[in-house]
Tab-separated table of C-alpha atoms in Angstrom:
chain	number	residue	atom	x	y	z
A	1	MET	CA	1.063	-155.901	99.750
A	2	MET	CA	4.219	-154.016	100.565
A	3	LEU	CA	5.656	-153.596	104.047
A	4	ASP	CA	5.714	-149.784	103.850
A	5	SER	CA	1.915	-149.676	103.563
A	6	ALA	CA	1.051	-152.468	105.986
A	7	GLY	CA	1.169	-150.271	109.079
A	8	ILE	CA	-0.700	-147.239	107.706
A	9	TYR	CA	-4.337	-146.971	108.712
A	10	THR	CA	-6.315	-145.629	105.765
A	11	GLY	CA	-9.687	-145.388	107.475
A	12	ASP	CA	-11.412	-148.010	105.343
A	13	GLU	CA	-14.734	-149.200	106.690
A	14	ASP	CA	-13.711	-152.859	106.864
A	15	ALA	CA	-10.922	-152.128	109.335
A	16	SER	CA	-12.714	-149.508	111.422
A	17	ASP	CA	-13.828	-152.085	113.994
A	18	GLN	CA	-11.316	-154.850	113.317
A	19	ASP	CA	-10.912	-157.308	116.174
A	20	LEU	CA	-7.539	-157.771	117.861
A	21	PHE	CA	-5.950	-160.903	119.271
A	22	VAL	CA	-2.917	-161.756	121.407
A	23	VAL	CA	0.004	-163.695	119.945
A	24	GLU	CA	3.114	-165.093	121.603
A	25	ARG	CA	6.472	-164.301	120.087
A	26	LYS	CA	7.331	-167.996	119.863
A	27	THR	CA	4.122	-168.940	118.065
A	28	PHE	CA	4.562	-165.986	115.704
A	29	LYS	CA	8.016	-167.251	114.790
A	30	SER	CA	6.611	-170.721	114.195
A	31	LEU	CA	3.976	-169.170	111.904
A	32	CYS	CA	6.571	-167.358	109.821
A	33	SER	CA	8.789	-170.442	109.524
A	34	GLY	CA	5.857	-172.734	108.735
A	35	LEU	CA	4.488	-170.600	105.930
A	36	VAL	CA	7.704	-170.781	103.913
A	37	GLN	CA	7.704	-174.583	104.000
A	38	GLN	CA	6.439	-176.398	100.952
A	39	CYS	CA	3.232	-178.385	101.153
A	40	GLY	CA	2.563	-181.868	99.710
A	41	CYS	CA	2.198	-180.691	96.109
A	42	LEU	CA	5.789	-179.315	96.203
A	43	SER	CA	4.670	-176.080	94.591
A	44	ASN	CA	5.714	-172.644	95.690
A	45	PRO	CA	4.014	-171.948	99.034
A	46	SER	CA	1.003	-169.721	98.606
A	47	TRP	CA	-1.061	-170.341	101.713
A	48	THR	CA	-4.370	-168.496	102.098
A	49	ILE	CA	-6.483	-167.922	105.205
A	50	ALA	CA	-9.507	-170.216	105.107
A	51	SER	CA	-10.948	-169.511	108.594
A	52	PHE	CA	-10.271	-167.208	111.497
A	53	ILE	CA	-11.761	-168.062	114.904
A	54	LYS	CA	-11.322	-166.220	118.200
A	55	LYS	CA	-11.064	-168.199	121.429
A	56	GLY	CA	-10.895	-165.596	124.126
A	57	HIS	CA	-7.803	-163.534	123.291
A	58	VAL	CA	-6.344	-166.227	121.040
A	59	ALA	CA	-6.755	-166.493	117.259
A	60	ARG	CA	-7.144	-169.943	115.655
A	61	VAL	CA	-6.348	-169.677	111.944
A	62	GLN	CA	-6.646	-172.333	109.264
A	63	PHE	CA	-4.364	-171.965	106.229
A	64	VAL	CA	-5.136	-173.786	102.970
A	65	CYS	CA	-2.941	-174.412	99.929
A	66	PRO	CA	-4.977	-173.442	96.809
A	67	HIS	CA	-3.221	-176.122	94.722
A	68	CYS	CA	-3.557	-179.316	96.735
A	69	LYS	CA	-6.098	-178.071	99.283
A	70	GLN	CA	-3.855	-179.165	102.161
A	71	SER	CA	-4.690	-177.270	105.360
A	72	ARG	CA	-2.676	-176.326	108.395
A	73	VAL	CA	-4.020	-174.962	111.689
A	74	TRP	CA	-2.164	-172.322	113.679
A	75	ALA	CA	-3.062	-170.814	117.049
A	76	SER	CA	-1.550	-167.610	118.383
A	77	SER	CA	-0.888	-169.222	121.764
A	78	ARG	CA	0.393	-172.509	123.066
A	79	VAL	CA	-1.602	-174.784	125.368
A	80	LEU	CA	-1.123	-175.238	129.104
A	81	SER	CA	-3.258	-177.861	130.871
A	82	GLY	CA	-5.830	-177.910	128.111
A	83	HIS	CA	-6.286	-174.137	127.895
A	84	TYR	CA	-4.553	-171.484	125.863
A	85	LEU	CA	-1.592	-169.983	127.660
A	86	ALA	CA	-2.312	-166.386	126.596
A	87	ASN	CA	-5.818	-166.473	128.043
A	88	GLN	CA	-4.519	-167.754	131.364
A	89	LYS	CA	-1.767	-165.161	131.441
A	90	LEU	CA	-4.209	-162.300	130.904
A	91	VAL	CA	-6.377	-163.619	133.749
A	92	HIS	CA	-3.240	-163.631	135.878
A	93	ALA	CA	-2.361	-160.099	134.733
A	94	PHE	CA	-5.664	-158.415	135.531
A	95	THR	CA	-5.910	-160.254	138.863
A	96	CYS	CA	-2.463	-159.104	140.035
A	97	ALA	CA	-3.252	-155.568	138.845
A	98	GLY	CA	-6.241	-155.460	141.211
A	99	MET	CA	-8.801	-155.136	138.426
A	100	LEU	CA	-12.272	-156.510	138.919
A	101	PRO	CA	-13.476	-159.118	136.401
A	102	ARG	CA	-16.082	-156.695	135.057
A	103	GLN	CA	-13.459	-153.976	134.590
A	104	TYR	CA	-11.252	-156.402	132.681
A	105	MET	CA	-14.166	-157.550	130.523
A	106	ASN	CA	-15.155	-153.997	129.633
A	107	PHE	CA	-11.552	-153.086	128.780
A	108	ALA	CA	-11.061	-156.150	126.576
A	109	LEU	CA	-14.478	-155.732	124.961
A	110	PHE	CA	-13.934	-152.068	124.121
A	111	ALA	CA	-10.468	-152.819	122.747
A	112	GLY	CA	-11.876	-155.607	120.579
A	113	MET	CA	-9.171	-158.032	121.723
A	114	GLY	CA	-11.487	-160.845	122.812
A	115	VAL	CA	-12.618	-161.697	126.312
A	116	VAL	CA	-12.959	-164.699	128.613
A	117	LYS	CA	-16.044	-164.885	130.784
A	118	HIS	CA	-16.667	-165.607	134.466
A	119	LYS	CA	-16.830	-169.371	133.902
A	120	TYR	CA	-13.338	-169.448	132.444
A	121	ILE	CA	-11.929	-167.142	135.125
A	122	SER	CA	-13.382	-169.361	137.865
A	123	SER	CA	-11.865	-172.385	136.147
A	124	VAL	CA	-8.406	-170.804	136.238
A	125	TYR	CA	-8.825	-169.796	139.879
A	126	LEU	CA	-10.066	-173.162	141.115
A	127	ASN	CA	-9.396	-175.991	138.643
A	128	GLN	CA	-6.008	-174.662	137.565
A	129	LEU	CA	-4.953	-174.092	141.213
A	130	TYR	CA	-4.277	-170.375	140.758
A	131	GLN	CA	-5.717	-169.418	144.135
A	132	GLN	CA	-3.629	-172.070	145.868
A	133	VAL	CA	-0.500	-170.799	144.115
A	134	VAL	CA	-1.216	-167.234	145.298
A	135	THR	CA	-1.637	-168.510	148.861
A	136	ASP	CA	1.663	-170.402	148.748
A	137	VAL	CA	3.611	-167.456	147.324
A	138	ALA	CA	2.089	-165.165	149.961
A	139	GLU	CA	3.199	-167.597	152.659
A	140	GLU	CA	6.719	-167.459	151.267
A	141	SER	CA	6.549	-163.662	151.370
A	142	MET	CA	5.496	-163.663	155.018
A	143	LYS	CA	8.130	-166.261	155.916
A	144	ALA	CA	10.766	-164.008	154.366
A	145	ALA	CA	9.377	-161.130	156.444
A	146	VAL	CA	9.609	-163.308	159.559
A	147	GLU	CA	13.285	-163.935	158.887
A	148	ARG	CA	13.845	-160.193	158.668
A	149	VAL	CA	11.970	-159.715	161.923
A	150	LYS	CA	14.148	-162.255	163.718
A	151	GLU	CA	17.149	-160.137	162.835
A	152	SER	CA	15.622	-157.096	164.572
A	153	PRO	CA	15.323	-156.602	168.366
A	154	HIS	CA	11.825	-155.105	168.225
A	155	HIS	CA	8.512	-156.768	167.489
A	156	ALA	CA	4.967	-155.392	167.377
A	157	LYS	CA	1.509	-156.482	166.409
A	158	SER	CA	-1.395	-154.412	165.206
A	159	GLY	CA	-4.964	-155.408	164.499
A	160	GLU	CA	-5.560	-158.774	162.896
A	161	ARG	CA	-2.612	-158.188	160.550
A	162	ILE	CA	0.655	-158.588	162.401
A	163	VAL	CA	3.208	-155.984	161.366
A	164	HIS	CA	6.780	-155.729	162.498
A	165	PHE	CA	7.348	-152.475	164.362
A	166	SER	CA	10.520	-151.406	162.543
A	167	THR	CA	10.422	-153.231	159.190
A	168	HIS	CA	6.630	-152.775	158.802
A	169	ARG	CA	6.327	-156.055	156.893
A	170	ILE	CA	3.256	-158.221	157.324
A	171	VAL	CA	4.085	-161.575	158.888
A	172	GLY	CA	0.585	-162.968	159.435
A	173	ILE	CA	-3.029	-162.467	158.372
A	174	SER	CA	-6.388	-163.923	159.303
A	175	THR	CA	-9.780	-163.401	157.681
A	176	LEU	CA	-13.222	-164.423	158.888
A	177	SER	CA	-16.355	-164.178	156.786
A	178	ARG	CA	-19.815	-163.312	158.067
A	179	GLN	CA	-20.765	-166.966	157.944
A	180	GLN	CA	-17.785	-167.861	160.129
A	181	HIS	CA	-18.302	-164.998	162.593
A	182	ARG	CA	-21.583	-163.110	162.599
A	183	VAL	CA	-20.796	-160.307	165.067
A	184	ALA	CA	-18.784	-157.522	163.418
A	185	GLN	CA	-17.831	-155.858	166.721
A	186	THR	CA	-15.951	-158.932	167.973
A	187	ARG	CA	-14.589	-160.149	164.617
A	188	GLU	CA	-11.278	-158.372	165.189
A	189	VAL	CA	-10.947	-160.168	168.526
A	190	ALA	CA	-11.595	-163.536	166.895
A	191	CYS	CA	-9.038	-162.840	164.158
A	192	THR	CA	-6.458	-161.815	166.743
A	193	LYS	CA	-6.922	-165.085	168.619
A	194	ILE	CA	-6.231	-166.919	165.362
A	195	VAL	CA	-3.326	-164.984	163.949
A	196	LEU	CA	-1.363	-164.303	167.133
A	197	PRO	CA	-0.688	-167.995	167.962
A	198	GLN	CA	-0.025	-168.545	164.250
A	199	VAL	CA	2.807	-166.023	164.242
A	200	ILE	CA	4.176	-167.195	167.581
A	201	ALA	CA	4.398	-170.698	166.102
A	202	ARG	CA	6.679	-169.299	163.391
A	203	GLY	CA	9.314	-168.532	165.988
A	204	LEU	CA	8.676	-164.857	166.677
A	205	ASN	CA	9.097	-163.552	170.212
A	206	ILE	CA	6.159	-161.150	170.523
A	207	THR	CA	6.402	-158.991	173.634
A	208	GLU	CA	3.960	-156.176	172.850
A	209	VAL	CA	0.637	-155.880	171.035
A	210	ALA	CA	-0.624	-152.511	169.741
A	211	HIS	CA	-4.197	-152.259	168.491
A	212	ASP	CA	-7.305	-150.103	168.386
A	213	TYR	CA	-9.288	-149.648	171.574
A	214	GLN	CA	-10.546	-153.210	172.196
A	215	ALA	CA	-10.891	-154.189	175.857
A	216	THR	CA	-11.302	-157.887	174.994
A	217	ILE	CA	-8.008	-157.921	173.090
A	218	LYS	CA	-6.369	-156.180	176.041
A	219	LEU	CA	-7.523	-158.941	178.387
A	220	TYR	CA	-6.420	-161.672	175.966
A	221	VAL	CA	-2.988	-160.110	175.431
A	222	ARG	CA	-2.316	-159.784	179.135
A	223	GLN	CA	-3.321	-163.394	179.657
A	224	LEU	CA	-0.497	-164.299	177.268
A	225	GLY	CA	1.944	-162.244	179.362
A	226	MET	CA	2.449	-159.515	176.730
A	227	VAL	CA	2.368	-155.737	176.989
A	228	ASN	CA	-0.845	-154.167	175.731
A	229	SER	CA	-0.795	-150.811	173.926
A	230	TYR	CA	-3.596	-148.695	172.506
A	231	ASP	CA	-3.299	-146.722	169.314
A	232	THR	CA	-2.721	-143.042	170.125
A	233	TRP	CA	-5.101	-141.732	167.463
A	234	HIS	CA	-8.018	-143.803	168.719
A	235	GLY	CA	-7.200	-142.684	172.241
A	236	THR	CA	-7.418	-138.968	171.446
A	237	LYS	CA	-9.895	-138.723	168.563
A	238	ASN	CA	-12.891	-138.007	170.842
A	239	VAL	CA	-11.159	-135.621	173.270
A	240	ALA	CA	-12.621	-132.476	171.696
A	241	LYS	CA	-16.072	-134.057	171.721
A	242	GLN	CA	-15.727	-135.050	175.381
A	243	LEU	CA	-14.795	-131.482	176.369
A	244	ARG	CA	-17.543	-129.853	174.336
A	245	HIS	CA	-20.059	-129.810	177.192
A	246	ILE	CA	-17.748	-127.622	179.316
A	247	CYS	CA	-16.392	-125.498	176.438
A	248	ALA	CA	-19.602	-124.343	174.760
A	249	GLY	CA	-23.281	-123.947	175.569
A	250	THR	CA	-26.159	-121.508	175.872
A	251	VAL	CA	-25.939	-117.986	177.294
A	252	ARG	CA	-28.117	-118.911	180.262
A	253	THR	CA	-25.750	-121.724	181.380
A	254	ARG	CA	-22.554	-119.721	180.868
A	255	ASP	CA	-20.052	-120.085	183.725
A	256	ARG	CA	-22.324	-122.654	185.359
A	257	THR	CA	-22.151	-125.787	183.193
A	258	TRP	CA	-19.730	-124.416	180.623
A	259	PHE	CA	-17.064	-121.734	180.907
A	260	THR	CA	-15.748	-119.090	178.552
A	261	GLU	CA	-12.210	-119.667	179.830
A	262	LEU	CA	-12.402	-123.226	178.383
A	263	SER	CA	-13.860	-122.240	175.001
A	264	ASP	CA	-10.436	-122.478	173.315
A	265	LYS	CA	-9.157	-125.568	175.143
A	266	ALA	CA	-10.890	-128.425	173.276
A	267	ARG	CA	-8.541	-128.830	170.289
A	268	CYS	CA	-5.320	-127.871	172.026
A	269	THR	CA	-5.937	-130.426	174.791
A	270	LYS	CA	-5.606	-133.174	172.193
A	271	VAL	CA	-2.174	-131.837	171.206
A	272	HIS	CA	-1.094	-131.740	174.853
A	273	LEU	CA	-2.179	-135.365	175.336
A	274	TYR	CA	-0.065	-136.423	172.360
A	275	TRP	CA	2.913	-134.588	173.830
A	276	CYS	CA	2.419	-136.228	177.232
A	277	MET	CA	2.366	-139.738	175.751
A	278	ARG	CA	5.463	-139.063	173.683
A	279	ASN	CA	7.504	-137.600	176.564
A	280	CYS	CA	6.414	-139.595	179.617
A	281	GLY	CA	9.351	-141.960	179.251
A	282	GLY	CA	7.162	-145.077	179.249
A	283	ASN	CA	5.997	-144.433	182.832
A	284	PRO	CA	2.201	-144.625	183.387
A	285	VAL	CA	2.409	-142.721	186.702
A	286	ARG	CA	4.343	-139.909	185.102
A	287	LEU	CA	1.897	-139.865	182.177
A	288	ARG	CA	-1.039	-139.194	184.536
A	289	ALA	CA	0.945	-136.486	186.321
A	290	MET	CA	1.794	-134.784	183.030
A	291	ILE	CA	-1.858	-134.893	181.947
A	292	MET	CA	-2.950	-133.163	185.143
A	293	ASN	CA	-0.161	-130.609	184.653
A	294	ILE	CA	-2.020	-129.385	181.531
A	295	SER	CA	-4.460	-127.598	183.840
A	296	LYS	CA	-1.609	-125.959	185.764
A	297	HIS	CA	-0.012	-124.879	182.492
A	298	PHE	CA	-3.155	-122.967	181.516
A	299	GLN	CA	-3.270	-121.445	185.020
A	300	GLY	CA	0.192	-119.964	184.476
A	301	ASP	CA	2.056	-122.442	186.707
A	302	HIS	CA	4.951	-123.746	184.586
A	303	GLN	CA	7.134	-125.291	187.302
A	304	SER	CA	6.417	-128.845	186.092
A	305	CYS	CA	6.543	-128.024	182.389
A	306	SER	CA	9.379	-129.275	180.225
A	307	SER	CA	12.446	-127.083	179.931
A	308	GLU	CA	12.113	-127.292	176.140
A	309	SER	CA	8.555	-125.956	176.129
A	310	PRO	CA	7.936	-122.413	174.808
A	311	CYS	CA	6.445	-121.456	178.187
A	312	GLN	CA	9.913	-121.763	179.752
A	313	GLN	CA	11.427	-119.272	177.356
A	314	PRO	CA	11.807	-115.578	178.318
A	315	GLY	CA	9.063	-113.311	177.085
A	316	TYR	CA	6.520	-116.093	176.699
A	317	VAL	CA	2.973	-114.866	176.000
A	318	PRO	CA	0.214	-117.495	176.253
A	319	LYS	CA	-2.053	-117.921	173.218
A	320	ARG	CA	-4.954	-119.397	175.198
A	321	LYS	CA	-7.203	-117.807	177.766
A	322	PRO	CA	-5.788	-118.236	181.289
A	323	LEU	CA	-7.706	-120.347	183.778
A	324	THR	CA	-8.657	-118.364	186.887
A	325	MET	CA	-12.178	-119.489	187.882
A	326	PRO	CA	-12.117	-122.340	190.462
A	327	ALA	CA	-15.231	-123.894	188.913
A	328	ALA	CA	-13.659	-123.912	185.441
A	329	ILE	CA	-10.437	-125.423	186.802
A	330	SER	CA	-12.366	-128.135	188.644
A	331	ALA	CA	-14.485	-128.970	185.569
A	332	TYR	CA	-11.422	-129.083	183.302
A	333	GLU	CA	-9.446	-131.372	185.636
A	334	ALA	CA	-12.450	-133.676	185.979
A	335	ALA	CA	-12.682	-133.882	182.187
A	336	LEU	CA	-8.964	-134.725	181.921
A	337	ARG	CA	-9.417	-137.620	184.361
A	338	LYS	CA	-12.219	-139.027	182.201
A	339	THR	CA	-10.131	-139.188	179.031
A	340	LEU	CA	-9.228	-142.619	177.696
A	341	ILE	CA	-5.527	-141.771	177.903
A	342	TYR	CA	-5.705	-140.982	181.628
A	343	LYS	CA	-7.877	-143.977	182.539
A	344	ASN	CA	-5.710	-146.366	180.470
A	345	ALA	CA	-2.307	-144.855	181.110
A	346	ASP	CA	-0.851	-148.354	181.485
A	347	SER	CA	-1.798	-149.024	177.811
A	348	CYS	CA	-0.848	-145.611	176.374
A	349	HIS	CA	2.468	-144.871	178.071
A	350	LEU	CA	4.527	-146.306	175.172
A	351	CYS	CA	2.817	-144.031	172.609
A	352	ARG	CA	2.235	-146.675	169.945
A	353	ASP	CA	0.307	-146.104	166.753
A	354	THR	CA	-1.119	-148.262	163.969
A	355	TYR	CA	-0.113	-145.903	161.187
A	356	TRP	CA	1.451	-148.594	159.009
A	357	VAL	CA	-1.530	-150.903	159.412
A	358	GLU	CA	-3.849	-148.102	158.309
A	359	SER	CA	-1.521	-147.451	155.362
A	360	PHE	CA	-1.815	-151.104	154.393
A	361	ASN	CA	-5.598	-150.876	154.735
A	362	HIS	CA	-5.523	-147.953	152.318
A	363	GLN	CA	-3.500	-149.953	149.785
A	364	LEU	CA	-5.840	-152.888	150.342
A	365	LEU	CA	-8.600	-150.950	148.598
A	366	THR	CA	-6.726	-151.491	145.320
A	367	TYR	CA	-7.417	-155.205	145.558
A	368	LEU	CA	-10.520	-155.243	147.786
A	369	PRO	CA	-12.779	-152.227	147.219
A	370	LYS	CA	-15.358	-151.945	149.979
A	371	ARG	CA	-18.300	-151.557	147.631
A	372	ILE	CA	-17.780	-155.053	146.181
A	373	HIS	CA	-18.832	-158.244	147.946
A	374	PHE	CA	-16.310	-161.015	147.209
A	375	HIS	CA	-16.569	-164.741	147.656
A	376	THR	CA	-14.527	-165.998	150.599
A	377	LYS	CA	-11.885	-167.710	148.433
A	378	THR	CA	-11.586	-164.711	146.126
A	379	PHE	CA	-11.339	-162.381	149.137
A	380	GLU	CA	-8.487	-164.425	150.599
A	381	MET	CA	-6.688	-164.524	147.238
A	382	ARG	CA	-6.864	-160.749	146.799
A	383	MET	CA	-5.809	-160.240	150.414
A	384	ASN	CA	-2.714	-162.349	149.734
A	385	LEU	CA	-1.935	-160.284	146.634
A	386	ALA	CA	-2.103	-157.111	148.719
A	387	VAL	CA	0.230	-158.658	151.306
A	388	MET	CA	2.829	-159.537	148.671
A	389	ASP	CA	2.585	-156.096	147.099
A	390	TRP	CA	3.003	-154.446	150.497
A	391	ASN	CA	5.922	-156.599	151.689
A	392	GLU	CA	7.806	-155.948	148.460
A	393	ASN	CA	7.272	-152.199	148.198
A	394	CYS	CA	6.833	-150.731	151.682
A	395	GLN	CA	9.602	-148.464	152.973
A	396	ARG	CA	10.978	-147.743	149.520
A	397	MET	CA	13.780	-145.243	149.209
A	398	ALA	CA	12.956	-141.635	148.373
A	399	THR	CA	14.473	-139.994	145.321
A	400	SER	CA	13.602	-136.444	146.412
A	401	HIS	CA	11.551	-134.445	148.903
A	402	HIS	CA	8.929	-131.845	148.064
A	403	GLU	CA	7.255	-129.440	150.443
A	404	TYR	CA	3.628	-128.504	149.996
A	405	THR	CA	1.089	-126.401	151.874
A	406	ASP	CA	-2.534	-127.384	152.389
A	407	VAL	CA	-4.871	-124.566	151.368
A	408	ARG	CA	-7.038	-125.423	154.351
A	409	ARG	CA	-4.058	-125.070	156.701
A	410	PRO	CA	-1.725	-122.419	155.249
A	411	ASP	CA	0.391	-122.342	158.407
A	412	HIS	CA	1.159	-126.055	158.182
A	413	HIS	CA	3.960	-127.197	155.859
A	414	SER	CA	4.394	-130.875	155.049
A	415	THR	CA	7.106	-132.820	153.248
A	416	TYR	CA	6.155	-135.186	150.456
A	417	ASN	CA	8.614	-137.951	149.598
A	418	VAL	CA	8.944	-138.952	145.952
A	419	LEU	CA	9.579	-142.697	146.175
A	420	VAL	CA	11.370	-144.957	143.738
A	421	LYS	CA	9.273	-146.905	141.269
A	422	LYS	CA	7.427	-149.916	142.624
A	423	THR	CA	8.553	-153.412	141.690
A	424	TYR	CA	6.304	-156.393	141.066
A	425	ARG	CA	8.528	-159.438	141.429
A	426	PHE	CA	5.704	-161.270	143.183
A	427	VAL	CA	3.740	-161.259	139.896
A	428	ASN	CA	6.500	-163.217	138.132
A	429	ASN	CA	6.848	-165.526	141.130
A	430	ILE	CA	3.154	-166.389	141.003
A	431	TRP	CA	3.243	-167.032	137.268
A	432	SER	CA	6.374	-169.184	137.492
A	433	MET	CA	4.922	-171.400	140.219
A	434	TYR	CA	1.568	-171.569	138.421
A	435	VAL	CA	3.221	-172.769	135.207
A	436	LEU	CA	5.378	-175.324	137.000
A	437	ARG	CA	2.429	-176.892	138.800
A	438	ASN	CA	0.326	-177.088	135.650
A	439	ILE	CA	3.123	-178.504	133.488
A	440	THR	CA	3.518	-181.453	135.845
A	441	SER	CA	-0.054	-182.517	135.208
A	442	GLN	CA	-0.501	-181.122	131.702
A	443	GLN	CA	-3.037	-182.805	129.479
A	444	ILE	CA	-5.230	-181.868	126.542
A	445	LEU	CA	-8.880	-181.510	127.508
A	446	GLN	CA	-11.861	-181.557	125.188
A	447	ASP	CA	-14.046	-178.564	126.083
A	448	ASP	CA	-17.696	-178.161	125.165
A	449	GLU	CA	-18.649	-176.199	122.078
A	450	ASP	CA	-20.270	-173.438	124.127
A	451	ASP	CA	-17.248	-172.893	126.377
A	452	ASP	CA	-15.265	-169.667	126.215
A	453	GLU	CA	-12.299	-171.632	124.884
A	454	MET	CA	-12.017	-174.933	123.002
A	455	VAL	CA	-8.609	-176.516	122.492
A	456	LEU	CA	-8.097	-179.260	119.911
A	457	PRO	CA	-4.940	-181.390	119.713
A	458	ASP	CA	-3.870	-179.791	116.418
A	459	ASP	CA	-4.574	-176.217	117.462
A	460	ALA	CA	-1.348	-175.287	119.147
A	461	ALA	CA	1.845	-176.673	120.551
A	462	MET	CA	2.053	-177.684	124.181
A	463	TYR	CA	3.701	-175.108	126.433
A	464	ASP	CA	7.125	-176.536	127.247
A	465	GLY	CA	7.817	-174.420	130.313
A	466	ASP	CA	10.164	-171.755	128.933
A	467	TYR	CA	8.543	-169.207	131.244
A	468	VAL	CA	11.938	-167.713	132.092
A	469	ASP	CA	12.717	-167.065	128.431
A	470	SER	CA	13.094	-163.323	127.899
A	471	GLU	CA	11.697	-163.735	124.379
A	472	ASP	CA	8.415	-165.219	125.602
A	473	ASP	CA	6.496	-162.003	125.049
A	474	ASP	CA	2.945	-161.451	123.900
A	475	TYR	CA	1.782	-159.100	121.168
A	476	VAL	CA	-1.566	-157.745	120.111
A	477	CYS	CA	-2.412	-157.645	116.410
A	478	SER	CA	-5.471	-157.751	114.177
A	479	GLU	CA	-6.667	-160.181	111.525
A	480	ASP	CA	-5.681	-157.795	108.744
A	481	ASP	CA	-2.116	-157.712	110.093
A	482	LEU	CA	-1.690	-161.375	109.206
A	483	GLU	CA	-2.104	-160.850	105.461
A	484	PRO	CA	0.928	-158.574	104.838
A	485	TRP	CA	3.111	-160.782	107.043
A	486	LEU	CA	1.834	-163.835	105.210
A	487	GLN	CA	2.844	-162.300	101.893
A	488	LEU	CA	6.259	-161.353	103.270
A	489	ALA	CA	6.788	-164.886	104.567
A	490	LEU	CA	5.886	-166.335	101.184
A	491	ASP	CA	8.310	-163.921	99.499
A	492	GLY	CA	11.082	-165.163	101.804
A	493	LEU	CA	11.523	-161.814	103.571
A	494	VAL	CA	10.734	-163.158	107.051
């Protein structure tokens, strides 16, 4: 068979559903060099394929000399700790990519490239210490983030995942399963009590804690002598709902329990509360005064308004209905005093938010989709993968900026940053540490016949640890691809 026809698919029925397998570059070179060697009968090498067996993604081929019947066994992958290296590397690849085992199995099955089952994947995770390696590399990632935090004057904590306020790297995590903590409403409190001392023990000087509205966390934080802050979004998300009873109602109760002058104040009050938190200068007393000044602003009294506000400019025309009815003014001011921001001004005066934590939670869905129930160990492993991905790629530089307009809000223009391409150095770090730990205790194991993979001593060479070799690549080829290369090797062209 000639080389110029080896790569042309002719549509023959035998090759329409040909299986694929994965081969390492090093083992492929050893195949080509071994086929040109003479066998015991000293005749011209003319090896033929006697058997072809798939073990997961790896092909195990037996070559036989037709003259002296001498046989040689070749595997497309080397062996690491009693299992084929290529199979372990593909388990590592789909895990770091955030794929579910079933998604990986369907992909490999449809591609015809072989597949390893749940039993083998669990063996790699547990027996081969993969989960422990992921945990250790994640700890190194968080320790590196801690060192960056120590170089910055600001620190912050949000939720049960501690995030530095300026670098936005994760420096500590804590997870509790339902068996460990049954009550979902207080699970965040329990995680905080675990992770906060953990991060303090790493040498961080935590002075402020920002979180969702959790009164128990507030009490715990103040017992530690730290400043408590509530997330601004959680503090204002229900403002419009709280004002609804005085802004809308039936015709019969108009201007008695609800007022037409307040019908357009529900949504804009939320914007005013944001502005008050951002411009109160970190003073809770001033924050309360600015909140109560919202009512005066709608009454036309702008003496206490900011000099930069539009109402201080000449020719200002208010967009909202003016407040003139004493009953409406009294009801509106009473509603302002009942807002979470006013009642907890001492926890909202710094205007903190958990935006970066929520961004991490969004990325977390890549590794931990909510519709899937994971085992505790698997959950922790995937959480650590998300932490490493986040710490490596958050706050990437922007290559350009694009402006777009939401069709639902045509008057609102937003800027979209086109970020540089993500890097995945943590994937190589995990694989390097995994290989090193398995090489130290490498041994050939005899698997059962019904296992997903069976490794015999003469199947493949032991993996010698050249994981940093740039030529240690994997390729995917089919059984039919071996025949033209076999002929070329015998002809001395390879």
